[in-house]
Tab-separated table of C-alpha atoms in Angstrom:
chain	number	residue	atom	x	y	z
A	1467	UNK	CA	19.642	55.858	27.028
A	1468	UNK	CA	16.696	56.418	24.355
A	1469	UNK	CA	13.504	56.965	26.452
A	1470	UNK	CA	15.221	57.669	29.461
A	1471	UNK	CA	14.540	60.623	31.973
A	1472	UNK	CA	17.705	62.701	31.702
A	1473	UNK	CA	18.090	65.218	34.934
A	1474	UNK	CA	19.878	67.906	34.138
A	1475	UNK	CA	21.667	70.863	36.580
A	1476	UNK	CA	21.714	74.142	34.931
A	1477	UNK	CA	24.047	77.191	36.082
A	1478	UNK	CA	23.050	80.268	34.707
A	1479	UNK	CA	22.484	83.469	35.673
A	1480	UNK	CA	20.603	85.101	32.794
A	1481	UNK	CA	16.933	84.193	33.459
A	1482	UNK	CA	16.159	84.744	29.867
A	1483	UNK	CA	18.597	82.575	28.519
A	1484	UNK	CA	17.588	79.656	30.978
A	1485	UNK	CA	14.373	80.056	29.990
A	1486	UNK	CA	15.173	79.832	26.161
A	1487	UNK	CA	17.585	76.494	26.912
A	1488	UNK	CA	14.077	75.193	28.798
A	1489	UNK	CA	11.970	75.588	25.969
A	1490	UNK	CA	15.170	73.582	23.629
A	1491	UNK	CA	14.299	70.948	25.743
A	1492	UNK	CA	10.476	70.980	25.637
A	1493	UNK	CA	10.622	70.729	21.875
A	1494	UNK	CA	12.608	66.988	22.240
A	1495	UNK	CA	10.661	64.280	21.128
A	1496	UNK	CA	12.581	61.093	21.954
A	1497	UNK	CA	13.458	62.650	25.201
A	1498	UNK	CA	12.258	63.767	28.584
A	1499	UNK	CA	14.400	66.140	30.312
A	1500	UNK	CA	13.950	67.450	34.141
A	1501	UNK	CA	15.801	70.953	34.481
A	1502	UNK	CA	16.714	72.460	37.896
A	1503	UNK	CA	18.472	75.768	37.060
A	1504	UNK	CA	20.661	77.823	39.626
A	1505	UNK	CA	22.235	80.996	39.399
A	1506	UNK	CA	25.135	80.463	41.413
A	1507	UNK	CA	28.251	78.294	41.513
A	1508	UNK	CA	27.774	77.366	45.177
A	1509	UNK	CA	24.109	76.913	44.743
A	1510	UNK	CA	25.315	74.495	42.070
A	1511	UNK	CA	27.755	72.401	44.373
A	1512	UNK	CA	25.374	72.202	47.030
A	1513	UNK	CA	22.443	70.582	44.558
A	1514	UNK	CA	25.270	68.013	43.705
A	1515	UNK	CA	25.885	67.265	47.358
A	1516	UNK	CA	22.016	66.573	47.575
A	1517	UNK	CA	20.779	65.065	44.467
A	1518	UNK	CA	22.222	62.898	41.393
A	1519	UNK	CA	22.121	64.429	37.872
A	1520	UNK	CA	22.873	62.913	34.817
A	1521	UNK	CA	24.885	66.221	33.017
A	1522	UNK	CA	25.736	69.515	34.071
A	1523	UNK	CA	25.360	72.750	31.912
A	1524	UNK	CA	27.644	75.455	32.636
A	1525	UNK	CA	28.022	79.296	32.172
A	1526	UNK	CA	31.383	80.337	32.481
A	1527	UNK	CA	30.151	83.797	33.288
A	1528	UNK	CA	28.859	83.534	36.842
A	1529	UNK	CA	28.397	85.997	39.915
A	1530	UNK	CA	30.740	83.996	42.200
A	1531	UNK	CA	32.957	82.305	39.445
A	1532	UNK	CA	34.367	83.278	36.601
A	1533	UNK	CA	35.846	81.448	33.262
A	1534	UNK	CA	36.680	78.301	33.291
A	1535	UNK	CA	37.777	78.361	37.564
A	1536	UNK	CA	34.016	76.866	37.617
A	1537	UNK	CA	35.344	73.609	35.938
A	1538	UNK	CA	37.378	72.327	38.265
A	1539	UNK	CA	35.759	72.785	41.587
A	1540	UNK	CA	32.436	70.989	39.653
A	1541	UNK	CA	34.691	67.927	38.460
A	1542	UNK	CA	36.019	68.050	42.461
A	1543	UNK	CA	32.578	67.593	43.365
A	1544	UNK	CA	30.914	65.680	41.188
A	1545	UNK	CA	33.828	63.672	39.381
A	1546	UNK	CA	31.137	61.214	37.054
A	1547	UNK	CA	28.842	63.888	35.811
A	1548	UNK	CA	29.448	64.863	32.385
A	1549	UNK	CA	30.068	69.173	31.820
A	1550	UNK	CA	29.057	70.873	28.976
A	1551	UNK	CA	30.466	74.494	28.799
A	1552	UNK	CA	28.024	77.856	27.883
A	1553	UNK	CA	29.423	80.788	26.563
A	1554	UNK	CA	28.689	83.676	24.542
A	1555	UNK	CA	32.236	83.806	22.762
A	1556	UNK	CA	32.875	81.551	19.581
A	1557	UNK	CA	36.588	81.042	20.657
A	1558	UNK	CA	38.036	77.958	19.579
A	1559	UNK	CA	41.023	78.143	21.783
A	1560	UNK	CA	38.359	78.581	24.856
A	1561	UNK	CA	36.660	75.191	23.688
A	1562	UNK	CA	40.291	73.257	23.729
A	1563	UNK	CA	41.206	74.562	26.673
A	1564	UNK	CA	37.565	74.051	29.055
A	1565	UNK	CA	37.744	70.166	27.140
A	1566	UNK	CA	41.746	69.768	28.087
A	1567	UNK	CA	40.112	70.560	31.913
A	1568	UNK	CA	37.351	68.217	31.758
A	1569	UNK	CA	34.042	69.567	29.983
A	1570	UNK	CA	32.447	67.401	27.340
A	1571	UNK	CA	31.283	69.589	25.447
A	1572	UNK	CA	31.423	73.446	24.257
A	1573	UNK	CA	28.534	76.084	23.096
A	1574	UNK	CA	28.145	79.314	21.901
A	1575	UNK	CA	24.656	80.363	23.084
A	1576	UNK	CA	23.756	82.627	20.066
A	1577	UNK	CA	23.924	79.020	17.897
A	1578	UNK	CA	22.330	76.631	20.079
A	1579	UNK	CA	19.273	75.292	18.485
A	1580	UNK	CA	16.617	72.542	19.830
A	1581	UNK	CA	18.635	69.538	18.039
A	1582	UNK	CA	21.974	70.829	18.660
A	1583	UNK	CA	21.114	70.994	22.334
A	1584	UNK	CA	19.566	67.356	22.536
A	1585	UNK	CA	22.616	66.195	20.538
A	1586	UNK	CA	24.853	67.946	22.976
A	1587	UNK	CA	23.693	67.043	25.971
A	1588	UNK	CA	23.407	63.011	25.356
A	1589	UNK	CA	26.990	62.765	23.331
A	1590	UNK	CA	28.556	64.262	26.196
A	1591	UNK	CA	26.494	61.748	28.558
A	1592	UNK	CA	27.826	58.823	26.362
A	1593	UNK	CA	31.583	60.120	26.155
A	1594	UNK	CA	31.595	60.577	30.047
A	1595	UNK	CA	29.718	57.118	30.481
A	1596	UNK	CA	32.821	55.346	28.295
A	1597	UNK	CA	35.565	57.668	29.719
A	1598	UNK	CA	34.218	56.242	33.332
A	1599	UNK	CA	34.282	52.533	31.976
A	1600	UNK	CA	37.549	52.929	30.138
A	1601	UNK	CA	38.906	54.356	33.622
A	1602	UNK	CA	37.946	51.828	35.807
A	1603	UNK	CA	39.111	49.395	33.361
A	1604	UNK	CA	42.232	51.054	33.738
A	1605	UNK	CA	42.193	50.992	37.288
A	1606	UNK	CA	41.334	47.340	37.641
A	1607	UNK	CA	44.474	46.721	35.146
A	1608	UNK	CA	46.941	48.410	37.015
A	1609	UNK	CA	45.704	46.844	40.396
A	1610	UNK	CA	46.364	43.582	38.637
A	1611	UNK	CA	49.860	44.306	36.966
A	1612	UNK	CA	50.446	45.592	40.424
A	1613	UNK	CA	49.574	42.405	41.834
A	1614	UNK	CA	51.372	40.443	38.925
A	1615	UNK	CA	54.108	42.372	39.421
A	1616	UNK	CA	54.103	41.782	43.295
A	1617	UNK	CA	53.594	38.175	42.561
A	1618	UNK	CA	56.818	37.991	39.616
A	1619	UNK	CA	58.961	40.120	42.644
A	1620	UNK	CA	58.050	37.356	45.425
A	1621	UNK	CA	58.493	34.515	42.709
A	1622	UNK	CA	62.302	35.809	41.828
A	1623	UNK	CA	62.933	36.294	45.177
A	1624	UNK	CA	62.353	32.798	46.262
A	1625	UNK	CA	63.566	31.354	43.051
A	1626	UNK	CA	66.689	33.527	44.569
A	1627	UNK	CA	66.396	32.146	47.919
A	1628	UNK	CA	65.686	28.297	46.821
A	1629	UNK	CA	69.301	28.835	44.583
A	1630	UNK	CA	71.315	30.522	47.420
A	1631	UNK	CA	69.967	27.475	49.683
A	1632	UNK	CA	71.084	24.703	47.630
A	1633	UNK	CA	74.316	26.520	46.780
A	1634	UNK	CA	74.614	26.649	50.778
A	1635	UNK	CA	73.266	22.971	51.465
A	1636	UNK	CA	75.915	21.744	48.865
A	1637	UNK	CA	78.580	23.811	50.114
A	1638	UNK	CA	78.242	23.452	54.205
A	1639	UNK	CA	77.033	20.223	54.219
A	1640	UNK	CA	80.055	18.896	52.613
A	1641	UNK	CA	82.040	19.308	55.275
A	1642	UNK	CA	80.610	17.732	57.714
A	1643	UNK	CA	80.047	14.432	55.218
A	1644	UNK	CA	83.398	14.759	55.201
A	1645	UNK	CA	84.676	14.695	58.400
A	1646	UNK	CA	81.986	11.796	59.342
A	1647	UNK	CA	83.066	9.645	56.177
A	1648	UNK	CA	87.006	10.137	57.460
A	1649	UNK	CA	86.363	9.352	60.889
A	1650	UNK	CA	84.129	6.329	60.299
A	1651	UNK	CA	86.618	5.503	57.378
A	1652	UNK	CA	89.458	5.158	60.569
A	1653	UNK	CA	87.565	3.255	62.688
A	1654	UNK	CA	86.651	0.595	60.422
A	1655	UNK	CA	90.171	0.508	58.681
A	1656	UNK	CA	92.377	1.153	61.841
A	1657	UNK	CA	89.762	-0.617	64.475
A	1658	UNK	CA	92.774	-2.958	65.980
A	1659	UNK	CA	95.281	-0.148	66.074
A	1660	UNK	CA	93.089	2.386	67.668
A	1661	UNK	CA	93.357	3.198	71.596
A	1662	UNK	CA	90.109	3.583	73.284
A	1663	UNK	CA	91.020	7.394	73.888
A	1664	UNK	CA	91.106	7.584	69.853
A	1665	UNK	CA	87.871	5.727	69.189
A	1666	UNK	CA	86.205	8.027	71.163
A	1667	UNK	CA	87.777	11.203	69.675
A	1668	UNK	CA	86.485	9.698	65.880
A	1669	UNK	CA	83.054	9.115	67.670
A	1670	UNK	CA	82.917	12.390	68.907
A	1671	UNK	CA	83.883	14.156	65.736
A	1672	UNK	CA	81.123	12.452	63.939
A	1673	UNK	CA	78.214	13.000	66.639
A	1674	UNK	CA	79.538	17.097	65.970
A	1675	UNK	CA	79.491	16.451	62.431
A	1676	UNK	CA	75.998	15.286	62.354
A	1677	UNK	CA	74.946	17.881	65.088
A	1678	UNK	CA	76.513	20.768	62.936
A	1679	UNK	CA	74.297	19.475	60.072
A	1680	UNK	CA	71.269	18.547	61.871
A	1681	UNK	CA	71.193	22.448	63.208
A	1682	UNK	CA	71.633	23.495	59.563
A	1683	UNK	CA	68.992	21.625	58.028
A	1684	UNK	CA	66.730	22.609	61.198
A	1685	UNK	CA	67.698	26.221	60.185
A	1686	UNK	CA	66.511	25.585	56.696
A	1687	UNK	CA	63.431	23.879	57.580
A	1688	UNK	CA	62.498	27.204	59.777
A	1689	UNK	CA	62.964	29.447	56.945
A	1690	UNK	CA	60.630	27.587	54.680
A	1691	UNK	CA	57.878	27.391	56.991
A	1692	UNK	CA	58.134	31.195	57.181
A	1693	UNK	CA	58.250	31.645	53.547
A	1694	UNK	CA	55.299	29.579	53.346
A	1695	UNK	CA	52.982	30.603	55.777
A	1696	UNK	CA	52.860	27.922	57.983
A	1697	UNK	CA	54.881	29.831	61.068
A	1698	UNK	CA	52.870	30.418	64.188
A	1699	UNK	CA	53.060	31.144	67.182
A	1700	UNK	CA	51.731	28.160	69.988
A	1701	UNK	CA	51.620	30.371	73.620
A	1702	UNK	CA	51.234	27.772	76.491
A	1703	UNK	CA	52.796	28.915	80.103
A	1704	UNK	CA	55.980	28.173	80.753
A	1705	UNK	CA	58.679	28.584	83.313
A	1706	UNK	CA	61.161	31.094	81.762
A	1707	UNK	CA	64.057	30.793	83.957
A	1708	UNK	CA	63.717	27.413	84.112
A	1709	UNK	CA	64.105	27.397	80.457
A	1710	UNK	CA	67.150	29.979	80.262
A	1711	UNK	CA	69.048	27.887	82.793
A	1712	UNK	CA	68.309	24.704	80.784
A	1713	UNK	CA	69.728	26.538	77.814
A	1714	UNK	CA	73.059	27.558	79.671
A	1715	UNK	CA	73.229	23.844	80.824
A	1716	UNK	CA	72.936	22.344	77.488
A	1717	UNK	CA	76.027	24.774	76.538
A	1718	UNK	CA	78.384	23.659	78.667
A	1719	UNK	CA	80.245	21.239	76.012
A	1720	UNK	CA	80.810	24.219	73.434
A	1721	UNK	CA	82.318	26.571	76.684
A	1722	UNK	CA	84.643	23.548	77.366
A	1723	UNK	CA	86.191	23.543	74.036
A	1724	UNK	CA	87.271	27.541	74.493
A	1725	UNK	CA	87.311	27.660	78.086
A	1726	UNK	CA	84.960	30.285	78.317
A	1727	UNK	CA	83.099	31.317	81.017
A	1728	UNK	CA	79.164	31.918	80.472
A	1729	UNK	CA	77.101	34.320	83.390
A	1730	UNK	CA	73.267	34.012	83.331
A	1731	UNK	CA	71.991	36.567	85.742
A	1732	UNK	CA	67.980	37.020	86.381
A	1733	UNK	CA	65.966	40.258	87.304
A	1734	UNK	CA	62.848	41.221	88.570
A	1735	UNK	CA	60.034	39.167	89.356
A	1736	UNK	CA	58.639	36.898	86.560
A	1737	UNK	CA	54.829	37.036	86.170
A	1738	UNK	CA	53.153	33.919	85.373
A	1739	UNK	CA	52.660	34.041	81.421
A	1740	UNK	CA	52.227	32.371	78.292
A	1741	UNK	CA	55.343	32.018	75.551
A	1742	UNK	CA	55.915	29.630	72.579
A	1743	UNK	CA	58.521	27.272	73.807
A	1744	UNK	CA	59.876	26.644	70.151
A	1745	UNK	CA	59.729	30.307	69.072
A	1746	UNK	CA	62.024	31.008	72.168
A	1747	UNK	CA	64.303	28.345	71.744
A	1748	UNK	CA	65.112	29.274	68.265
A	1749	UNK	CA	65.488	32.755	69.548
A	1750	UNK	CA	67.744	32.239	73.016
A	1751	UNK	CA	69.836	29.496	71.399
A	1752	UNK	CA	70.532	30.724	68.155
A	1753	UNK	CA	72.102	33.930	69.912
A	1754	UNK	CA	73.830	32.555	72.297
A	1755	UNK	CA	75.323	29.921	70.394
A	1756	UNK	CA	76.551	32.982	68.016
A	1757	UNK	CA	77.955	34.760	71.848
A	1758	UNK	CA	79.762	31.173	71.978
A	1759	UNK	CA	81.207	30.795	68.789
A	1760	UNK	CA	82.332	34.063	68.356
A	1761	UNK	CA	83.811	34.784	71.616
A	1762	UNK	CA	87.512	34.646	71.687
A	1763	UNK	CA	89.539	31.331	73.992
A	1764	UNK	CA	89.177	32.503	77.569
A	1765	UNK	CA	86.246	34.932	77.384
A	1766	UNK	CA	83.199	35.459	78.981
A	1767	UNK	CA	79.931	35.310	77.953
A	1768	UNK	CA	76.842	37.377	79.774
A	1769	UNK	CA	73.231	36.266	79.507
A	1770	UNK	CA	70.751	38.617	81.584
A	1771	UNK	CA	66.983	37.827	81.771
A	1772	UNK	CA	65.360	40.802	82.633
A	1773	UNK	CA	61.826	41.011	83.561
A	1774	UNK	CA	59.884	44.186	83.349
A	1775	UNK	CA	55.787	45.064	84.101
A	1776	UNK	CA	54.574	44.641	80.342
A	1777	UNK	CA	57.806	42.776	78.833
A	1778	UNK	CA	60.858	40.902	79.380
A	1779	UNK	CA	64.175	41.107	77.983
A	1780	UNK	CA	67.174	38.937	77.267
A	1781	UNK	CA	70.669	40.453	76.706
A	1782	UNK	CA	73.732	38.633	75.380
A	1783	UNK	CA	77.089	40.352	75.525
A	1784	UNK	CA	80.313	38.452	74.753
A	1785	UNK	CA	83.922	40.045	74.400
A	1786	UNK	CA	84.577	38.342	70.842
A	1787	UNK	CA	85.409	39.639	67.408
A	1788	UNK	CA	82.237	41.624	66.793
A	1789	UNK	CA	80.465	42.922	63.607
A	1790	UNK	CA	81.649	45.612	61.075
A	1791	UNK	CA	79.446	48.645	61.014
A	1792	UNK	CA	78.797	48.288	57.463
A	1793	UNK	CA	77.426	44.335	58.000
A	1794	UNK	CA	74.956	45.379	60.541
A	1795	UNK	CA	72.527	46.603	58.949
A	1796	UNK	CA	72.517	43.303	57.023
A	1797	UNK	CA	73.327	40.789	59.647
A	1798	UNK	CA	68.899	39.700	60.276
A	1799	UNK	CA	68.895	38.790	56.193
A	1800	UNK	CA	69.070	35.230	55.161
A	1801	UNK	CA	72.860	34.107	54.137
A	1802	UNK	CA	74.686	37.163	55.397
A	1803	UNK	CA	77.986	36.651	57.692
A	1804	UNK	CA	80.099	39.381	58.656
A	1805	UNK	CA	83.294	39.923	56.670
A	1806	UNK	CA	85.420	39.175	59.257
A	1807	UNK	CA	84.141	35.738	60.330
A	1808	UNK	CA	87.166	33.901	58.564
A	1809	UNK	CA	87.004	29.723	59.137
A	1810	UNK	CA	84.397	29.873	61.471
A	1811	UNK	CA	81.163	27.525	60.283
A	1812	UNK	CA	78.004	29.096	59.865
A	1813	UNK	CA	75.048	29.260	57.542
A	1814	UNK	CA	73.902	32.853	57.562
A	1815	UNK	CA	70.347	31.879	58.660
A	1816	UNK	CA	70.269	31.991	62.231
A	1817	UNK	CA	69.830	35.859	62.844
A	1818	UNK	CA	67.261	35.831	60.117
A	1819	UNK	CA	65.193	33.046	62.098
A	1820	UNK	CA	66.451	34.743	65.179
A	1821	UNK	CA	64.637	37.976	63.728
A	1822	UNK	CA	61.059	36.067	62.216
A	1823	UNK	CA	60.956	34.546	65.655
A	1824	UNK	CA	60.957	37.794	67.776
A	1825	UNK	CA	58.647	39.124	64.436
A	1826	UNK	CA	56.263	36.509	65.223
A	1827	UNK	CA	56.524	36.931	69.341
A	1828	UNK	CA	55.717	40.509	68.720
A	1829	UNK	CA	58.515	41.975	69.982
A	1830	UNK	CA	61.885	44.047	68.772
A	1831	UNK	CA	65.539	43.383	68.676
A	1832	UNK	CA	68.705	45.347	68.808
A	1833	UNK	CA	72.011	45.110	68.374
A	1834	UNK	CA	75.145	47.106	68.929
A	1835	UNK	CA	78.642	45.620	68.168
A	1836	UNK	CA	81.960	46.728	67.795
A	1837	UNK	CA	85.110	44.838	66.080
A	1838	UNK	CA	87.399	43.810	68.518
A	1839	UNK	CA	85.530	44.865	71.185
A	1840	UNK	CA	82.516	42.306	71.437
A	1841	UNK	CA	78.980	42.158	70.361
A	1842	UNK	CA	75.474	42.810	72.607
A	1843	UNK	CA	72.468	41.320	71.263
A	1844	UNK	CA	68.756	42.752	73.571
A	1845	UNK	CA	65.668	40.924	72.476
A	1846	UNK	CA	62.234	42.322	74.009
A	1847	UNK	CA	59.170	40.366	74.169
A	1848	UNK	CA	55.740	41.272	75.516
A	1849	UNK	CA	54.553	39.458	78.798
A	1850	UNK	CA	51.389	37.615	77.617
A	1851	UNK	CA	49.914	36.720	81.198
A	1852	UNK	CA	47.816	34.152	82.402
């Protein structure tokens, strides 16, 4: 700072005593000063609105302010610029206290001298100018423990996740290995003995077996393309009620094995629109395979496509075991079944991708279930049109 023009804002209201503080200045030799002196607090703030200044020398006896109430609403304004304090009262306490609040400095007018003036004014420039450093060092560290932290969070969490999969994969996959190694173990040690009616009934268990685990690792292999990034959303136009009835088709096997009886009912006019066939599928199969395999022997299943002006909505209600109120809330996180699923096979993952799906469609879904009673599923998407 040696040799530098130093502009300082002075608020005082005794014209004498400005004058004297002036003539402190004049006497500097290494320095050159520039003094614009107001009597007034608000004269004050609104010189700091319209010009920079390097330090601020303050009266704490003032026509509109008194004490140290000038301190704060200065600091408000002008948060950089460095405050020395003015007073005619030695009082020690006085000088903690106006520091504590933010001044730089204190003086007792009756012993400021030329020197102790100079000295004043350009320690208090240099304390501010290392208190701003140190605090935006300070901020720039705690924006990057915050990140670190956010990063060590997201790192646990899939550490987490990556553990909870393979203790899954291990676990879920294993029976379906075995059913396909016991099944192909029969035919090729029982071929001869075998009708055709049980060769096909081996066959069939292991095409289910590898289905059951190809829609598992398909699950997983959704999950980690959301986790890293790489999950987007492909519109291209599409018949939607085409596709809903395809899906209902394609069920038919799994409503043989529990007789159940599946209703897909239409609505309103479709608009001609855009959707991402894969998105949808993962979406519209993953719920009502769950209506499916959680609807009781002899139920019925309804799937409603529902088109509105700005949206369209699919609803799935079955009559099966439903969901306990306190697994609800959890029932969209990765690896969470409801309590009362017992035997049945599942992962855990399909509401989650179910959930990222409609996430990445831009839309919302509900759900409202009740055990014993059944479960309704309503997804709503926005119509993306042509």
């Amino acid at each position: 700072m040696a040799g530098s023009l130093v502009k300082i804002l002075l608020i005082e209201d005794n014209l004498a005593e400005a004058r004297l503080l002036q003539e402190f200045l004049q006497q500097a030799d290494a320095k050159e000063f520039v003094l614009v002196h107001v009597k007034r607090l608000q004269e004050a703030l609104n010189e700091l609105k319209s010009s920079d200044y390097d330090i601020i020398l303050l009266d704490l006896t003032l026509p509109d302010s008194q004490g140290l109430s000038s301190l704060p609403v200065l600091i408000s304004c002008a948060p950089s610029v460095p405050i020395v304090v003015l007073t005619n009262t030695n009082d020690e306490e006085l000088a903690i206290v106006a520091v504590r609040e933010g001044a730089q400095d204190y003086l007792v007018k009756r012993h400021v001298n030329a020197n102790g003036l100079v000295r004043s004014i350009c320690y208090a420039i240099e304390r501010k100018q290392l208190l701003e450093t140190l605090r935006q060092v300070n901020q720039t560290l705690q924006v990057q423990v915050k990140e670190s932290t956010a990063e060590l969070v997201k790192a646990n969490e899939i550490n987490q996740f990556r553990s909870e999969l393979v203790s899954m994969l291990s676990h879920d996959i294993r029976q379906p290995l075995n059913t396909i190694l016991l099944a192909a173990g029969l035919l090729q040690n029982n071929e001869d003995k075998l009708t055709q009616e049980k060769k096909r009934n081996h066959l069939q268990m292991i095409r289910a077996a590898i289905k059951n685990m190809a829609q598992m690792l398909d699950e997983v292999s959704v999950i980690g393309r959301v986790d890293s990034g790489k999950f987007t959303c492909d519109l291209e136009p599409l018949d939607l009620e085409g596709f809903c009835r395809q899906l209902v088709y394609e069920a038919q096997l799994n409503l043989k094995e529990k007789n159940l009886n599946l209703v897909f009912t239409s609505y309103g006019e479709l608009a001609e629109a855009v959707w991402d066939e894969t998105l949808l599928r993962h979406i519209l199969g993953n719920l009502l395979g769950n209506a499916i395999k959680y609807s009781l022997p002899n139920g019925k299943i309804q799937f409603e496509l529902i088109s509105q002006e700005n949206s369209v909505m699919f609803r799935f209600q079955d009559w099966g075991i439903g969901i306990p109120k306190q697994d609800q809330k959890h029932m969209f996180q990765p690896f969470q079944r409801a309590e009362n699923v017992g035997g049945i096979p599942g992962t855990g993952l399909g509401l989650a991708i179910v959930k990222k799906c409609v996430d990445a469609h831009s839309g919302e879904i509900m759900l409202n279930s009740e055990v014993g009673v059944g479960t309704t599923f309503i997804v709503t998407l926005p119509l993306i049109k042509l």
